[in-house]
mmCIF file of C-alpha atoms in Angstrom:
data_model
loop_
_atom_site.group_PDB
_atom_site.id
_atom_site.type_symbol
_atom_site.label_atom_id
_atom_site.label_comp_id
_atom_site.label_asym_id
_atom_site.label_seq_id
_atom_site.Cartn_x
_atom_site.Cartn_y
_atom_site.Cartn_z
ATOM 1 C CA UNK A 1 0.000 0.000 0.000
ATOM 2 C CA UNK A 2 1.317 3.488 -0.898
ATOM 3 C CA UNK A 3 1.393 6.123 1.813
ATOM 4 C CA UNK A 4 0.183 9.645 1.176
ATOM 5 C CA UNK A 5 3.605 11.198 1.645
ATOM 6 C CA UNK A 6 4.970 9.483 -1.456
ATOM 7 C CA UNK A 7 2.368 11.329 -3.515
ATOM 8 C CA UNK A 8 3.423 14.850 -2.504
ATOM 9 C CA UNK A 9 5.647 17.300 -4.366
ATOM 10 C CA UNK A 10 7.196 20.393 -2.774
ATOM 11 C CA UNK A 11 7.582 23.298 -5.186
ATOM 12 C CA UNK A 12 7.840 27.089 -5.346
ATOM 13 C CA UNK A 13 4.522 28.826 -4.795
ATOM 14 C CA UNK A 14 2.836 30.696 -7.626
ATOM 15 C CA UNK A 15 0.491 33.648 -7.379
ATOM 16 C CA UNK A 16 -2.382 31.318 -8.257
ATOM 17 C CA UNK A 17 -1.616 29.392 -5.037
ATOM 18 C CA UNK A 18 -2.263 32.350 -2.733
ATOM 19 C CA UNK A 19 -5.999 31.693 -2.162
ATOM 20 C CA UNK A 20 -5.210 28.049 -1.352
ATOM 21 C CA UNK A 21 -2.359 29.081 0.972
ATOM 22 C CA UNK A 22 -4.821 31.320 2.806
ATOM 23 C CA UNK A 23 -7.240 28.390 3.099
ATOM 24 C CA UNK A 24 -4.474 26.244 4.608
ATOM 25 C CA UNK A 25 -3.454 28.935 7.079
ATOM 26 C CA UNK A 26 -6.916 30.114 8.169
ATOM 27 C CA UNK A 27 -7.787 27.171 10.475
ATOM 28 C CA UNK A 28 -4.475 27.724 12.279
ATOM 29 C CA UNK A 29 -5.246 31.439 12.594
ATOM 30 C CA UNK A 30 -8.638 30.546 14.098
ATOM 31 C CA UNK A 31 -6.897 28.280 16.630
ATOM 32 C CA UNK A 32 -4.402 31.102 17.412
ATOM 33 C CA UNK A 33 -1.441 29.029 16.211
ATOM 34 C CA UNK A 34 -0.529 31.392 13.353
ATOM 35 C CA UNK A 35 -1.099 35.102 12.955
ATOM 36 C CA UNK A 36 -3.557 36.130 10.265
ATOM 37 C CA UNK A 37 -2.389 38.003 7.175
ATOM 38 C CA UNK A 38 -4.188 39.956 4.519
ATOM 39 C CA UNK A 39 -4.165 38.637 0.960
ATOM 40 C CA UNK A 40 -1.862 41.450 -0.133
ATOM 41 C CA UNK A 41 0.794 40.254 2.338
ATOM 42 C CA UNK A 42 0.671 36.744 0.879
ATOM 43 C CA UNK A 43 0.966 38.088 -2.660
ATOM 44 C CA UNK A 44 3.890 40.340 -1.681
ATOM 45 C CA UNK A 45 5.672 37.350 -0.141
ATOM 46 C CA UNK A 46 4.674 34.641 -2.650
ATOM 47 C CA UNK A 47 8.309 34.208 -3.757
ATOM 48 C CA UNK A 48 9.173 33.207 -0.149
ATOM 49 C CA UNK A 49 6.651 30.351 -0.106
ATOM 50 C CA UNK A 50 7.006 26.691 -0.917
ATOM 51 C CA UNK A 51 3.931 24.508 -1.178
ATOM 52 C CA UNK A 52 3.310 20.789 -0.868
ATOM 53 C CA UNK A 53 0.958 19.503 -3.545
ATOM 54 C CA UNK A 54 -0.640 16.074 -3.690
ATOM 55 C CA UNK A 55 -1.030 14.023 -6.873
ATOM 56 C CA UNK A 56 -4.453 15.621 -7.486
ATOM 57 C CA UNK A 57 -2.936 19.115 -7.481
ATOM 58 C CA UNK A 58 -4.373 20.020 -4.086
ATOM 59 C CA UNK A 59 -2.199 22.023 -1.708
ATOM 60 C CA UNK A 60 -1.692 20.099 1.520
ATOM 61 C CA UNK A 61 0.986 22.284 3.125
ATOM 62 C CA UNK A 62 2.961 25.492 2.865
ATOM 63 C CA UNK A 63 5.871 27.275 4.444
ATOM 64 C CA UNK A 64 7.958 30.364 3.809
ATOM 65 C CA UNK A 65 11.570 31.451 4.115
ATOM 66 C CA UNK A 66 12.040 35.075 5.100
ATOM 67 C CA UNK A 67 15.578 36.485 4.989
ATOM 68 C CA UNK A 68 16.462 38.686 7.959
ATOM 69 C CA UNK A 69 20.150 39.331 7.487
ATOM 70 C CA UNK A 70 23.177 38.027 5.608
ATOM 71 C CA UNK A 71 23.287 34.835 7.678
ATOM 72 C CA UNK A 72 19.847 34.664 9.322
ATOM 73 C CA UNK A 73 16.414 33.683 8.045
ATOM 74 C CA UNK A 74 13.064 32.678 9.466
ATOM 75 C CA UNK A 75 10.799 29.722 8.757
ATOM 76 C CA UNK A 76 7.393 31.405 8.505
ATOM 77 C CA UNK A 77 3.805 30.326 8.057
ATOM 78 C CA UNK A 78 4.439 26.575 8.166
ATOM 79 C CA UNK A 79 1.054 24.911 7.811
ATOM 80 C CA UNK A 80 -0.123 21.398 6.965
ATOM 81 C CA UNK A 81 -3.726 20.417 6.296
ATOM 82 C CA UNK A 82 -5.133 18.446 9.241
ATOM 83 C CA UNK A 83 -5.797 15.403 7.023
ATOM 84 C CA UNK A 84 -2.076 15.224 6.181
ATOM 85 C CA UNK A 85 -0.566 15.649 9.646
ATOM 86 C CA UNK A 86 1.989 12.971 10.494
ATOM 87 C CA UNK A 87 2.679 12.165 6.822
ATOM 88 C CA UNK A 88 6.040 13.960 6.528
ATOM 89 C CA UNK A 89 4.665 17.098 4.834
ATOM 90 C CA UNK A 90 6.008 19.528 7.435
ATOM 91 C CA UNK A 91 9.401 17.850 7.406
ATOM 92 C CA UNK A 92 9.574 17.987 3.590
ATOM 93 C CA UNK A 93 8.695 21.692 3.624
ATOM 94 C CA UNK A 94 11.284 22.485 6.305
ATOM 95 C CA UNK A 95 13.949 20.529 4.411
ATOM 96 C CA UNK A 96 13.168 22.487 1.236
ATOM 97 C CA UNK A 97 13.261 25.781 3.140
ATOM 98 C CA UNK A 98 16.609 24.829 4.673
ATOM 99 C CA UNK A 99 18.003 23.897 1.262
ATOM 100 C CA UNK A 100 16.822 27.217 -0.162
ATOM 101 C CA UNK A 101 18.358 29.032 2.814
ATOM 102 C CA UNK A 102 21.732 27.411 2.201
ATOM 103 C CA UNK A 103 21.521 28.299 -1.493
ATOM 104 C CA UNK A 104 20.967 31.938 -0.490
ATOM 105 C CA UNK A 105 24.011 31.843 1.811
ATOM 106 C CA UNK A 106 22.186 31.698 5.132
ATOM 107 C CA UNK A 107 23.754 29.740 7.965
ATOM 108 C CA UNK A 108 21.030 30.070 10.621
ATOM 109 C CA UNK A 109 17.256 29.708 10.610
ATOM 110 C CA UNK A 110 14.865 30.489 13.420
ATOM 111 C CA UNK A 111 11.147 30.125 13.946
ATOM 112 C CA UNK A 112 8.521 31.218 16.442
ATOM 113 C CA UNK A 113 6.434 28.132 17.094
ATOM 114 C CA UNK A 114 4.126 26.113 19.318
ATOM 115 C CA UNK A 115 5.332 22.936 17.615
ATOM 116 C CA UNK A 116 8.473 22.611 19.740
ATOM 117 C CA UNK A 117 8.778 18.790 19.474
ATOM 118 C CA UNK A 118 8.451 18.950 15.673
ATOM 119 C CA UNK A 119 11.190 21.548 15.320
ATOM 120 C CA UNK A 120 13.411 19.801 17.896
ATOM 121 C CA UNK A 121 13.080 16.625 15.826
ATOM 122 C CA UNK A 122 14.283 18.667 12.838
ATOM 123 C CA UNK A 123 17.383 19.977 14.650
ATOM 124 C CA UNK A 124 16.115 23.269 16.096
ATOM 125 C CA UNK A 125 16.714 24.247 19.717
ATOM 126 C CA UNK A 126 15.062 26.814 21.970
ATOM 127 C CA UNK A 127 17.029 30.029 21.700
ATOM 128 C CA UNK A 128 17.357 33.314 23.565
ATOM 129 C CA UNK A 129 16.273 36.620 22.071
ATOM 130 C CA UNK A 130 19.826 37.775 21.336
ATOM 131 C CA UNK A 131 20.267 36.053 17.962
ATOM 132 C CA UNK A 132 21.947 39.045 16.356
ATOM 133 C CA UNK A 133 24.818 41.334 17.284
ATOM 134 C CA UNK A 134 23.969 44.872 18.467
ATOM 135 C CA UNK A 135 25.096 46.432 15.168
ATOM 136 C CA UNK A 136 22.810 44.077 13.214
ATOM 137 C CA UNK A 137 19.953 44.849 15.609
ATOM 138 C CA UNK A 138 20.491 48.551 14.863
ATOM 139 C CA UNK A 139 20.054 47.829 11.134
ATOM 140 C CA UNK A 140 17.102 45.448 11.529
ATOM 141 C CA UNK A 141 15.180 47.959 13.618
ATOM 142 C CA UNK A 142 14.827 50.050 10.430
ATOM 143 C CA UNK A 143 12.797 47.344 8.680
ATOM 144 C CA UNK A 144 9.078 48.063 8.165
ATOM 145 C CA UNK A 145 8.329 44.294 8.280
ATOM 146 C CA UNK A 146 6.103 43.435 11.247
ATOM 147 C CA UNK A 147 7.712 39.995 11.529
ATOM 148 C CA UNK A 148 11.103 41.636 12.001
ATOM 149 C CA UNK A 149 9.587 43.939 14.627
ATOM 150 C CA UNK A 150 8.143 40.921 16.425
ATOM 151 C CA UNK A 151 11.495 39.136 16.224
ATOM 152 C CA UNK A 152 13.179 42.167 17.822
ATOM 153 C CA UNK A 153 10.416 42.480 20.466
ATOM 154 C CA UNK A 154 9.875 46.116 19.528
ATOM 155 C CA UNK A 155 7.323 48.069 21.532
ATOM 156 C CA UNK A 156 5.366 48.985 18.387
ATOM 157 C CA UNK A 157 4.157 45.393 18.032
ATOM 158 C CA UNK A 158 2.156 43.504 20.555
ATOM 159 C CA UNK A 159 4.108 41.340 22.958
ATOM 160 C CA UNK A 160 4.258 37.603 22.341
ATOM 161 C CA UNK A 161 0.705 36.993 23.491
ATOM 162 C CA UNK A 162 0.505 33.718 21.606
ATOM 163 C CA UNK A 163 3.120 32.200 23.917
ATOM 164 C CA UNK A 164 5.178 30.530 21.209
ATOM 165 C CA UNK A 165 8.832 29.494 21.471
ATOM 166 C CA UNK A 166 11.770 30.985 19.566
ATOM 167 C CA UNK A 167 13.866 28.169 18.085
ATOM 168 C CA UNK A 168 17.132 28.230 16.107
ATOM 169 C CA UNK A 169 19.068 25.872 13.850
ATOM 170 C CA UNK A 170 22.609 26.281 12.588
ATOM 171 C CA UNK A 171 22.643 25.021 8.992
ATOM 172 C CA UNK A 172 26.410 24.802 8.642
#
């Protein structure tokens, strides 16, 4: 018998995937696992996304790589359809994101997550706030990106009310 995970392909997202990405993310937003985003934010970041597609062409998972600095990126918006949990979709997406990160020259990835055991299993460890040197912090604080502001714990964004964990992985 063939398992579902052998029927999934991970690929770059296309603009036509954005409505389906939103559908994947929305149940997690409703459960307060992910933060909600407007459609325009997904379209602006579509090049950051990878999607997992089953053999019928249905999206069953997504995840994004957001570059923060020359050596640091973030795994963002990792979501897997409930029917596909435990089938290796999340792992395949994270592996693709890590591969893309290495190709871009990144050596570290972090995430803000509730799924601590999943990320630990994939080589991430809980990490303190101070992931960047003070001079890099001074540059990052200029970014208009709300995710960067959240990463830096800036006062202009709400505190971490979701209660998620910051995790880090050294890629090389």
